[in-house]
Amino acid sequence: MEMEGNRFLTVFPIRPHLIRRIQEGLHQGAVWVAAPPGYGKSMLLRSLELHLPGSRYLPLSPSAIDPANLQEALASLQQSRFCLLDDVHLLADGPEALQDLREAIARAPDRWVIAGRWIPELLCEAPFPQTWLTEAELAFSIPEIARALGVDRETAAQIHARTRGWPIVIALLAQPDANRPLPERWPEAQNQLFEELARSLLRTLPEALRAFLFRTAVPLMFNLNLAAALLEDHPELQAQLPNLLAEAQRRRLFLEPATPPDRWRYHELFREFLLRHGPEPLPPLFARAMAWFEGQGDLEMAIEHALAGGLEAEAVRLLRTLPDAFIWDRGRRRTFQRWVMSLGEPARRDAPDLMLRLGKELHRAGHWEEGRAILREVLTWAEQQKDAALRDQAALMLASVLYIEGRFAESLAWSTHGLREVRSPALRMRLLKTAADACTGLGRLHEARRLYREAMALAEELGDPHYPVFLRHNRAVGVEIPAGRFGEARALLAANASSYEGRPAQRITHLIGWAMLAIEQGAWAELERILGEIEILTREVEEGQASNDFWFWWCRAMGAIGRGQWEEAASALTHAEILVRGHPEREGFLAQAQAWQARRQGRPEEAIRIAERALPRLDGAPLARALVALERDLAAQALGRAEAHPAVEALIAMRAGASFVRLRALRALQAHAVGDPRWRRHLQAALRWLGREDRLSARDPELGMAFWLLCLKEGIREDEAIRALGGLRALPALQGLLRDPRERVRRAAARALAATREEAAMPLLYEALNRERHPTVRQTLENALQFLESLPPPPLEIRLLGRFEVRRGGQLLPESIWPRPAVARLLQYFALHRRRWLPRERILEDLWPERDPEDAEEIFRRLFSWLHQVLEPAMRPKGPFRYFAIEGEALRFDPHDVVEVDVERMETEIRQALAARPMSREAWTRLAGRLEGWPLLLPGFPYEAWLIPHQERWRSLRTEAAQALAEDALVLQELDAAIRWAERAVEEAPWLEEGYHVLMRAWARQGQRARALRIYEQAVEALRRELQAAPSPLTRWLAERLRRGEPI
């Protein structure tokens, strides 16, 4: 029993689920329990002896390798119903004893439970049925750890991650010690574990295997090539490596697969044990591992082993070669910090470049205080050592981080001071960029553009392959987008696209730029696509940039506000607010979004309050301040107040064209409201900025609507105004203009209502047509009505499976809308004959076969009229019924292909899945989810002859799909699912032998052969009852294999 001896009996709890698993296995045949030391195998067998009547526990001793001794030991089990044999691995080198034991087991497999560190091959290759329990089943689960140690689930999960549920470790931690908390017991428990391993395991291993373990425990993971490098001074062992690895695996010495697939690693605690008990100094071995990983191009593992071996000079050398891509592309800043700070202080002082890099990267990730503290520490070293070059580098980085924190004026001061003294072209290039970045925050867009261009010229002169990417991005986002030069911004971002392939962290920054461009253009669908891609990339990054996190949530909020999704906007704004952290630019953009949301929701007073609370805190970020002030003035305009906050005028001085359009539109509305003739100049200026693309309506719908209504009423760019107002669906405002005293305005309003393409405009136009007397206006109204009536109707979604429902334009029609049940039945009839021409005579015969033709015609005419009213509520009397095409005496439902019938869609999906078998896991899951409710077609409705063929076709296809799901679940090793779907198939079609085949195979593969044989008996009875037939040869063959204990 070795490690599982009596000293731990009081700690290992009874584990009922394992006892039940063994009892179930004994119903089929022999049960093997194989696991490394310390997994409670012996204790499990002793517990089983108490819970399994007629059982006897027998631990083998090394002497049992002699067949005579084994026979003597086994003789004591002859009268036992169940034989619980322990430590069978001791027989591994005794083939005669193993053969004797195999024969004894084969005579009655369901008597035997055999445990050991491993099961010799001669035993487990036997033909009798077998059930296995390994360390995977014997390991303690998180709930078991929580109960055993009396800790919460989170603490138990941490212990499970460290121990992987190794029972002996849990037992050692559970030793009662009222005076010490659990964390303080860990070192002693670990020492006890290591003592046990040394006493009961290590000393029993062959010397060559011990040497293999000690050397291969040095690296975090190894393969045979690395093992050969570690054993280069033992050529006699190198030749044995495949055998030594196989022996370690056979003995279950805590060795498990690693990634990539050809590598292995030891259980963490077992590796610590081997490192502590190794017979030789470790640093030279770590140096070999480091050199091997470096030679393989695995820089990360090389650094890990250099630091683990205390090889600081080598670690510094490797860290200096670490590419930016490692930190940026995967967000591995904390890993980099751990590596650098693992160096002693003397080593860090000798490598200030690593400290500067660490400070910059931590700050970039939003850890401002940490990053700034490291940079100031390096600046102090530089001053102490009078190192001017190091001082300049540290100063440049401080300027950069001050910009990131929104302290733009301080950042610009550091940058301009550095530019006066710097002599290094590379350092000058970086200072120019930092100065340009600061200018963007201060709203000095023209100056920022000049500095970016100068830095770009210098980068190209130096041949720097990376810096132009940063310069183009920052110029696009910080200058060209706010300036409204969208074409230039798009070109700069597009030029960078290829630089971010395979670099998720950097691509997130790139996509944020595209997201901001989409916002200024009001391209909300494009923004959603971009944000979706960012969310996917975020899952690939260990830790992203804090600034990106803020801008992501700000963009998410702006998109939600633009689409009118208020709950999503509120959630995103909450996330963004947490990330502001006193940054003035972020605070300003957050206030801008919050005020815009309040204005869009019809709460302009709140929008003004939000803006006025934020404005005093935004002096350090003039552009953000001006944008918040603009939102304030727009909210005041919504209240009918013409106000102009002084900060708004800065947008003109900054040449911030993206917001300049909105400012000019606002000024035009304000001036027109008070009769100021300058309204026309403001309006024309806004139109010049817009060109031929209406970005105003998309970016700010309420402002756009007011602006284009003004254009419409004044007859300025009338066609553009009609298109814009149509796109804005401005029905209430346009309805009012249908009563305007000016004939030109009424005609324009009618055209704009037609441009909305909304059926809700039809009653407005019809009402206006009834009262209008001017012939030209009447003709325009009639044309508008006819245009809307010619458009396809709103989509219909008809549900016939299970409950009958109809959704029109996404809205559920209430049950009360149907004047008679027969009206709904008429729609159901047409839905099941969608897009087919039906002669009127056939319709009458199908629906009213017992009626006189004239009576049936009258009923149909009345029901069809009611159906018209239900499905076309906005249509004028005697208007067209757009859901039907009528030619002579034939009707066709859904000529515009806007109707979706659920049973039709489901049939298509099922047939596609059946045609693509075997299904992939994704396709299987999708089809199973669609069929989970197992619906019938129009259940519970009165008998109708025309409906029966449709119901039977659906029932047959549904059964075929269930059988396919069952069969493919077997292929996917989803046995429970296979049973569930096969049971549905045979319940629907009791004669379906293929369903019984799946059930027999699935139950057998779960180890329940008796139940599988009962399924066979059910199949025999069902076939006799339903078809008066015997089972097929295949069914009988499966049953025969089950009886012989053979797999199926």
Tab-separated table of N, CA and C in Angstrom, residues 910-1033:
chain	number	residue	atom	x	y	z
A	910	ILE	N	-33.266	21.135	-42.127
A	910	ILE	CA	-33.092	19.699	-41.863
A	910	ILE	C	-32.540	19.000	-43.098
A	911	ARG	N	-33.101	19.307	-44.265
A	911	ARG	CA	-32.639	18.634	-45.483
A	911	ARG	C	-31.185	18.998	-45.803
A	912	GLN	N	-30.809	20.231	-45.545
A	912	GLN	CA	-29.407	20.620	-45.747
A	912	GLN	C	-28.495	19.855	-44.801
A	913	ALA	N	-28.912	19.715	-43.541
A	913	ALA	CA	-28.098	18.980	-42.568
A	913	ALA	C	-27.998	17.507	-42.945
A	914	LEU	N	-29.100	16.922	-43.389
A	914	LEU	CA	-29.079	15.509	-43.766
A	914	LEU	C	-28.215	15.278	-44.997
A	915	ALA	N	-28.175	16.258	-45.894
A	915	ALA	CA	-27.366	16.105	-47.104
A	915	ALA	C	-25.878	16.240	-46.830
A	916	ALA	N	-25.522	16.817	-45.675
A	916	ALA	CA	-24.111	17.066	-45.366
A	916	ALA	C	-23.586	16.134	-44.279
A	917	ARG	N	-24.183	14.965	-44.134
A	917	ARG	CA	-23.742	14.051	-43.082
A	917	ARG	C	-22.449	13.348	-43.472
A	918	PRO	N	-21.633	12.943	-42.460
A	918	PRO	CA	-21.885	13.153	-41.031
A	918	PRO	C	-21.721	14.623	-40.653
A	919	MET	N	-22.563	15.072	-39.742
A	919	MET	CA	-22.555	16.472	-39.352
A	919	MET	C	-21.324	16.800	-38.509
A	920	SER	N	-20.807	18.008	-38.697
A	920	SER	CA	-19.776	18.514	-37.794
A	920	SER	C	-20.416	18.770	-36.432
A	921	ARG	N	-19.588	18.949	-35.420
A	921	ARG	CA	-20.135	19.215	-34.082
A	921	ARG	C	-20.974	20.491	-34.087
A	922	GLU	N	-20.513	21.512	-34.815
A	922	GLU	CA	-21.248	22.767	-34.858
A	922	GLU	C	-22.598	22.581	-35.541
A	923	ALA	N	-22.592	21.857	-36.680
A	923	ALA	CA	-23.852	21.629	-37.393
A	923	ALA	C	-24.796	20.766	-36.559
A	924	TRP	N	-24.246	19.759	-35.876
A	924	TRP	CA	-25.070	18.894	-35.022
A	924	TRP	C	-25.728	19.720	-33.918
A	925	THR	N	-24.937	20.553	-33.257
A	925	THR	CA	-25.464	21.372	-32.157
A	925	THR	C	-26.547	22.317	-32.654
A	926	ARG	N	-26.329	22.887	-33.831
A	926	ARG	CA	-27.306	23.823	-34.387
A	926	ARG	C	-28.633	23.116	-34.674
A	927	LEU	N	-28.577	21.956	-35.330
A	927	LEU	CA	-29.812	21.238	-35.658
A	927	LEU	C	-30.501	20.726	-34.392
A	928	ALA	N	-29.724	20.217	-33.436
A	928	ALA	CA	-30.326	19.723	-32.183
A	928	ALA	C	-31.038	20.857	-31.449
A	929	GLY	N	-30.424	22.037	-31.451
A	929	GLY	CA	-31.071	23.172	-30.794
A	929	GLY	C	-32.380	23.559	-31.457
A	930	ARG	N	-32.420	23.477	-32.788
A	930	ARG	CA	-33.639	23.849	-33.504
A	930	ARG	C	-34.768	22.853	-33.245
A	931	LEU	N	-34.422	21.564	-33.059
A	931	LEU	CA	-35.448	20.531	-32.886
A	931	LEU	C	-35.758	20.227	-31.419
A	932	GLU	N	-35.090	20.910	-30.513
A	932	GLU	CA	-35.191	20.533	-29.108
A	932	GLU	C	-36.633	20.541	-28.605
A	933	GLY	N	-37.420	21.520	-29.059
A	933	GLY	CA	-38.813	21.592	-28.590
A	933	GLY	C	-39.708	20.519	-29.139
A	934	TRP	N	-39.263	19.812	-30.205
A	934	TRP	CA	-39.986	18.680	-30.782
A	934	TRP	C	-41.429	19.057	-31.140
A	935	PRO	N	-41.591	20.166	-31.932
A	935	PRO	CA	-42.956	20.680	-32.148
A	935	PRO	C	-43.711	19.902	-33.218
A	936	LEU	N	-45.035	19.951	-33.124
A	936	LEU	CA	-45.924	19.413	-34.147
A	936	LEU	C	-46.432	20.560	-35.023
A	937	LEU	N	-46.921	20.233	-36.192
A	937	LEU	CA	-47.455	21.230	-37.113
A	937	LEU	C	-48.933	21.465	-36.799
A	938	LEU	N	-49.254	22.702	-36.376
A	938	LEU	CA	-50.632	23.095	-36.044
A	938	LEU	C	-51.332	22.041	-35.198
A	939	PRO	N	-50.781	21.719	-34.031
A	939	PRO	CA	-51.422	20.698	-33.181
A	939	PRO	C	-52.723	21.234	-32.584
A	940	GLY	N	-53.620	20.333	-32.297
A	940	GLY	CA	-54.851	20.713	-31.606
A	940	GLY	C	-55.893	21.382	-32.481
A	941	PHE	N	-55.647	21.496	-33.801
A	941	PHE	CA	-56.640	22.117	-34.677
A	941	PHE	C	-57.643	21.063	-35.150
A	942	PRO	N	-58.833	21.503	-35.527
A	942	PRO	CA	-59.847	20.533	-36.004
A	942	PRO	C	-59.344	19.784	-37.232
A	943	TYR	N	-59.911	18.603	-37.431
A	943	TYR	CA	-59.539	17.776	-38.578
A	943	TYR	C	-59.832	18.524	-39.870
A	944	GLU	N	-58.825	18.592	-40.766
A	944	GLU	CA	-58.998	19.177	-42.092
A	944	GLU	C	-58.208	18.314	-43.059
A	945	ALA	N	-58.878	17.828	-44.104
A	945	ALA	CA	-58.229	16.894	-45.025
A	945	ALA	C	-57.011	17.518	-45.702
A	946	TRP	N	-57.094	18.822	-46.033
A	946	TRP	CA	-55.976	19.448	-46.744
A	946	TRP	C	-54.722	19.548	-45.873
A	947	LEU	N	-54.892	19.558	-44.543
A	947	LEU	CA	-53.778	19.756	-43.630
A	947	LEU	C	-53.018	18.462	-43.360
A	948	ILE	N	-53.701	17.315	-43.433
A	948	ILE	CA	-53.089	16.046	-43.022
A	948	ILE	C	-51.795	15.729	-43.766
A	949	PRO	N	-51.725	15.852	-45.105
A	949	PRO	CA	-50.456	15.537	-45.784
A	949	PRO	C	-49.288	16.392	-45.305
A	950	HIS	N	-49.567	17.654	-45.014
A	950	HIS	CA	-48.506	18.527	-44.513
A	950	HIS	C	-48.027	18.065	-43.136
A	951	GLN	N	-48.978	17.686	-42.281
A	951	GLN	CA	-48.596	17.210	-40.941
A	951	GLN	C	-47.799	15.916	-41.014
A	952	GLU	N	-48.201	15.005	-41.875
A	952	GLU	CA	-47.490	13.733	-41.989
A	952	GLU	C	-46.091	13.934	-42.555
A	953	ARG	N	-45.973	14.813	-43.543
A	953	ARG	CA	-44.648	15.074	-44.112
A	953	ARG	C	-43.706	15.645	-43.050
A	954	TRP	N	-44.233	16.570	-42.246
A	954	TRP	CA	-43.393	17.162	-41.201
A	954	TRP	C	-43.025	16.114	-40.144
A	955	ARG	N	-43.990	15.284	-39.748
A	955	ARG	CA	-43.712	14.269	-38.729
A	955	ARG	C	-42.636	13.288	-39.224
A	956	SER	N	-42.723	12.887	-40.481
A	956	SER	CA	-41.749	11.955	-41.038
A	956	SER	C	-40.355	12.573	-41.102
A	957	LEU	N	-40.292	13.827	-41.532
A	957	LEU	CA	-38.991	14.488	-41.633
A	957	LEU	C	-38.392	14.716	-40.250
A	958	ARG	N	-39.230	15.063	-39.284
A	958	ARG	CA	-38.766	15.276	-37.917
A	958	ARG	C	-38.173	13.989	-37.346
A	959	THR	N	-38.811	12.858	-37.617
A	959	THR	CA	-38.299	11.569	-37.144
A	959	THR	C	-36.976	11.241	-37.822
A	960	GLU	N	-36.890	11.494	-39.123
A	960	GLU	CA	-35.642	11.244	-39.852
A	960	GLU	C	-34.504	12.092	-39.271
A	961	ALA	N	-34.818	13.336	-38.926
A	961	ALA	CA	-33.798	14.211	-38.340
A	961	ALA	C	-33.366	13.707	-36.971
A	962	ALA	N	-34.316	13.232	-36.172
A	962	ALA	CA	-33.968	12.708	-34.847
A	962	ALA	C	-33.048	11.505	-34.973
A	963	GLN	N	-33.344	10.615	-35.928
A	963	GLN	CA	-32.483	9.449	-36.119
A	963	GLN	C	-31.083	9.866	-36.573
A	964	ALA	N	-31.011	10.867	-37.460
A	964	ALA	CA	-29.709	11.350	-37.915
A	964	ALA	C	-28.932	11.970	-36.763
A	965	LEU	N	-29.609	12.721	-35.909
A	965	LEU	CA	-28.934	13.307	-34.748
A	965	LEU	C	-28.418	12.207	-33.824
A	966	ALA	N	-29.211	11.175	-33.643
A	966	ALA	CA	-28.789	10.067	-32.779
A	966	ALA	C	-27.555	9.375	-33.345
A	967	GLU	N	-27.566	9.061	-34.637
A	967	GLU	CA	-26.439	8.356	-35.250
A	967	GLU	C	-25.173	9.210	-35.229
A	968	ASP	N	-25.302	10.502	-35.535
A	968	ASP	CA	-24.124	11.360	-35.560
A	968	ASP	C	-23.630	11.674	-34.157
A	969	ALA	N	-24.525	11.646	-33.168
A	969	ALA	CA	-24.076	11.813	-31.781
A	969	ALA	C	-23.162	10.664	-31.375
A	970	LEU	N	-23.453	9.459	-31.863
A	970	LEU	CA	-22.555	8.327	-31.610
A	970	LEU	C	-21.164	8.599	-32.163
A	971	VAL	N	-21.122	9.130	-33.384
A	971	VAL	CA	-19.832	9.434	-34.011
A	971	VAL	C	-19.084	10.479	-33.198
A	972	LEU	N	-19.815	11.434	-32.638
A	972	LEU	CA	-19.204	12.515	-31.870
A	972	LEU	C	-18.939	12.123	-30.414
A	973	GLN	N	-19.209	10.868	-30.065
A	973	GLN	CA	-18.993	10.356	-28.698
A	973	GLN	C	-19.903	11.042	-27.678
A	974	GLU	N	-21.045	11.532	-28.123
A	974	GLU	CA	-22.032	12.137	-27.216
A	974	GLU	C	-23.106	11.102	-26.944
A	975	LEU	N	-22.819	10.179	-26.027
A	975	LEU	CA	-23.682	9.014	-25.851
A	975	LEU	C	-25.037	9.366	-25.251
A	976	ASP	N	-25.064	10.262	-24.275
A	976	ASP	CA	-26.354	10.645	-23.689
A	976	ASP	C	-27.259	11.276	-24.737
A	977	ALA	N	-26.682	12.133	-25.578
A	977	ALA	CA	-27.479	12.769	-26.630
A	977	ALA	C	-27.960	11.732	-27.636
A	978	ALA	N	-27.105	10.775	-27.957
A	978	ALA	CA	-27.512	9.736	-28.891
A	978	ALA	C	-28.727	8.978	-28.350
A	979	ILE	N	-28.703	8.668	-27.065
A	979	ILE	CA	-29.830	7.954	-26.450
A	979	ILE	C	-31.094	8.806	-26.498
A	980	ARG	N	-30.961	10.089	-26.165
A	980	ARG	CA	-32.143	10.960	-26.127
A	980	ARG	C	-32.815	11.062	-27.499
A	981	TRP	N	-32.011	11.286	-28.543
A	981	TRP	CA	-32.611	11.450	-29.872
A	981	TRP	C	-33.114	10.118	-30.432
A	982	ALA	N	-32.412	9.038	-30.147
A	982	ALA	CA	-32.891	7.741	-30.626
A	982	ALA	C	-34.217	7.372	-29.945
A	983	GLU	N	-34.353	7.684	-28.664
A	983	GLU	CA	-35.619	7.401	-27.976
A	983	GLU	C	-36.764	8.188	-28.608
A	984	ARG	N	-36.482	9.440	-29.012
A	984	ARG	CA	-37.525	10.216	-29.683
A	984	ARG	C	-37.895	9.573	-31.022
A	985	ALA	N	-36.875	9.097	-31.739
A	985	ALA	CA	-37.137	8.503	-33.049
A	985	ALA	C	-38.002	7.247	-32.922
A	986	VAL	N	-37.666	6.357	-31.985
A	986	VAL	CA	-38.439	5.107	-31.886
A	986	VAL	C	-39.790	5.341	-31.217
A	987	GLU	N	-39.907	6.386	-30.431
A	987	GLU	CA	-41.219	6.715	-29.880
A	987	GLU	C	-42.161	7.136	-31.006
A	988	GLU	N	-41.598	7.910	-31.977
A	988	GLU	CA	-42.418	8.362	-33.106
A	988	GLU	C	-42.637	7.242	-34.124
A	989	ALA	N	-41.610	6.391	-34.300
A	989	ALA	CA	-41.685	5.310	-35.286
A	989	ALA	C	-41.190	4.030	-34.625
A	990	PRO	N	-42.052	3.314	-33.895
A	990	PRO	CA	-41.610	2.141	-33.126
A	990	PRO	C	-41.011	1.034	-33.984
A	991	TRP	N	-41.243	1.059	-35.299
A	991	TRP	CA	-40.709	0.033	-36.197
A	991	TRP	C	-39.313	0.371	-36.722
A	992	LEU	N	-38.744	1.500	-36.297
A	992	LEU	CA	-37.479	1.992	-36.845
A	992	LEU	C	-36.307	1.248	-36.200
A	993	GLU	N	-35.819	0.207	-36.848
A	993	GLU	CA	-34.749	-0.608	-36.272
A	993	GLU	C	-33.476	0.198	-36.053
A	994	GLU	N	-33.188	1.161	-36.968
A	994	GLU	CA	-31.955	1.939	-36.831
A	994	GLU	C	-31.920	2.691	-35.497
A	995	GLY	N	-33.099	3.107	-35.013
A	995	GLY	CA	-33.145	3.773	-33.711
A	995	GLY	C	-32.740	2.842	-32.586
A	996	TYR	N	-33.217	1.590	-32.643
A	996	TYR	CA	-32.840	0.612	-31.619
A	996	TYR	C	-31.345	0.293	-31.709
A	997	HIS	N	-30.788	0.290	-32.938
A	997	HIS	CA	-29.341	0.057	-33.073
A	997	HIS	C	-28.559	1.102	-32.295
A	998	VAL	N	-28.925	2.378	-32.454
A	998	VAL	CA	-28.223	3.453	-31.745
A	998	VAL	C	-28.338	3.265	-30.240
A	999	LEU	N	-29.544	2.947	-29.775
A	999	LEU	CA	-29.738	2.761	-28.334
A	999	LEU	C	-28.881	1.610	-27.806
A	1000	MET	N	-28.830	0.509	-28.522
A	1000	MET	CA	-28.026	-0.636	-28.069
A	1000	MET	C	-26.546	-0.253	-28.013
A	1001	ARG	N	-26.068	0.411	-29.052
A	1001	ARG	CA	-24.642	0.791	-29.075
A	1001	ARG	C	-24.316	1.798	-27.974
A	1002	ALA	N	-25.194	2.800	-27.799
A	1002	ALA	CA	-24.905	3.852	-26.820
A	1002	ALA	C	-24.887	3.300	-25.400
A	1003	TRP	N	-25.896	2.474	-25.059
A	1003	TRP	CA	-25.908	1.911	-23.692
A	1003	TRP	C	-24.722	0.977	-23.482
A	1004	ALA	N	-24.356	0.209	-24.506
A	1004	ALA	CA	-23.209	-0.695	-24.365
A	1004	ALA	C	-21.919	0.088	-24.165
A	1005	ARG	N	-21.776	1.181	-24.883
A	1005	ARG	CA	-20.543	1.966	-24.764
A	1005	ARG	C	-20.468	2.721	-23.443
A	1006	GLN	N	-21.592	2.818	-22.763
A	1006	GLN	CA	-21.570	3.381	-21.417
A	1006	GLN	C	-21.370	2.297	-20.365
A	1007	GLY	N	-21.116	1.083	-20.821
A	1007	GLY	CA	-20.868	-0.014	-19.896
A	1007	GLY	C	-22.111	-0.695	-19.390
A	1008	GLN	N	-23.280	-0.381	-19.946
A	1008	GLN	CA	-24.535	-0.960	-19.457
A	1008	GLN	C	-25.073	-1.960	-20.482
A	1009	ARG	N	-24.392	-3.098	-20.575
A	1009	ARG	CA	-24.752	-4.099	-21.567
A	1009	ARG	C	-26.113	-4.728	-21.273
A	1010	ALA	N	-26.431	-4.890	-20.002
A	1010	ALA	CA	-27.736	-5.473	-19.668
A	1010	ALA	C	-28.865	-4.588	-20.182
A	1011	ARG	N	-28.697	-3.307	-20.038
A	1011	ARG	CA	-29.729	-2.395	-20.528
A	1011	ARG	C	-29.785	-2.416	-22.052
A	1012	ALA	N	-28.614	-2.530	-22.689
A	1012	ALA	CA	-28.590	-2.625	-24.147
A	1012	ALA	C	-29.351	-3.859	-24.619
A	1013	LEU	N	-29.214	-4.972	-23.903
A	1013	LEU	CA	-29.946	-6.188	-24.281
A	1013	LEU	C	-31.450	-6.025	-24.056
A	1014	ARG	N	-31.841	-5.257	-23.050
A	1014	ARG	CA	-33.273	-4.988	-22.859
A	1014	ARG	C	-33.826	-4.171	-24.030
A	1015	ILE	N	-33.005	-3.267	-24.569
A	1015	ILE	CA	-33.427	-2.507	-25.754
A	1015	ILE	C	-33.692	-3.463	-26.917
A	1016	TYR	N	-32.829	-4.468	-27.062
A	1016	TYR	CA	-33.026	-5.462	-28.131
A	1016	TYR	C	-34.377	-6.154	-27.954
A	1017	GLU	N	-34.682	-6.515	-26.727
A	1017	GLU	CA	-35.956	-7.179	-26.475
A	1017	GLU	C	-37.136	-6.260	-26.817
A	1018	GLN	N	-37.006	-4.970	-26.511
A	1018	GLN	CA	-38.053	-4.017	-26.862
A	1018	GLN	C	-38.206	-3.927	-28.382
A	1019	ALA	N	-37.063	-3.951	-29.094
A	1019	ALA	CA	-37.112	-3.888	-30.560
A	1019	ALA	C	-37.847	-5.097	-31.127
A	1020	VAL	N	-37.544	-6.284	-30.604
A	1020	VAL	CA	-38.213	-7.510	-31.073
A	1020	VAL	C	-39.718	-7.386	-30.902
A	1021	GLU	N	-40.147	-6.928	-29.730
A	1021	GLU	CA	-41.575	-6.805	-29.454
A	1021	GLU	C	-42.230	-5.752	-30.345
A	1022	ALA	N	-41.549	-4.605	-30.544
A	1022	ALA	CA	-42.119	-3.534	-31.363
A	1022	ALA	C	-42.260	-3.964	-32.812
A	1023	LEU	N	-41.259	-4.653	-33.341
A	1023	LEU	CA	-41.334	-5.111	-34.731
A	1023	LEU	C	-42.451	-6.139	-34.907
A	1024	ARG	N	-42.606	-7.020	-33.932
A	1024	ARG	CA	-43.687	-8.001	-34.008
A	1024	ARG	C	-45.044	-7.302	-33.969
A	1025	ARG	N	-45.155	-6.305	-33.062
A	1025	ARG	CA	-46.448	-5.630	-32.891
A	1025	ARG	C	-46.802	-4.739	-34.082
A	1026	GLU	N	-45.803	-4.000	-34.589
A	1026	GLU	CA	-46.081	-3.014	-35.623
A	1026	GLU	C	-46.075	-3.599	-37.027
A	1027	LEU	N	-45.147	-4.546	-37.286
A	1027	LEU	CA	-44.964	-5.032	-38.657
A	1027	LEU	C	-45.157	-6.542	-38.794
A	1028	GLN	N	-45.409	-7.238	-37.666
A	1028	GLN	CA	-45.446	-8.697	-37.679
A	1028	GLN	C	-44.185	-9.263	-38.339
A	1029	ALA	N	-43.016	-8.660	-37.958
A	1029	ALA	CA	-41.749	-9.056	-38.576
A	1029	ALA	C	-40.733	-9.365	-37.499
A	1030	ALA	N	-39.698	-10.140	-37.896
A	1030	ALA	CA	-38.588	-10.452	-36.989
A	1030	ALA	C	-37.486	-9.408	-37.163
A	1031	PRO	N	-36.565	-9.311	-36.197
A	1031	PRO	CA	-35.463	-8.354	-36.333
A	1031	PRO	C	-34.577	-8.702	-37.522
A	1032	SER	N	-33.895	-7.689	-38.036
A	1032	SER	CA	-32.985	-7.883	-39.161
A	1032	SER	C	-31.732	-8.619	-38.681
A	1033	PRO	N	-30.947	-9.185	-39.620
A	1033	PRO	CA	-29.686	-9.833	-39.223
A	1033	PRO	C	-28.754	-8.906	-38.446
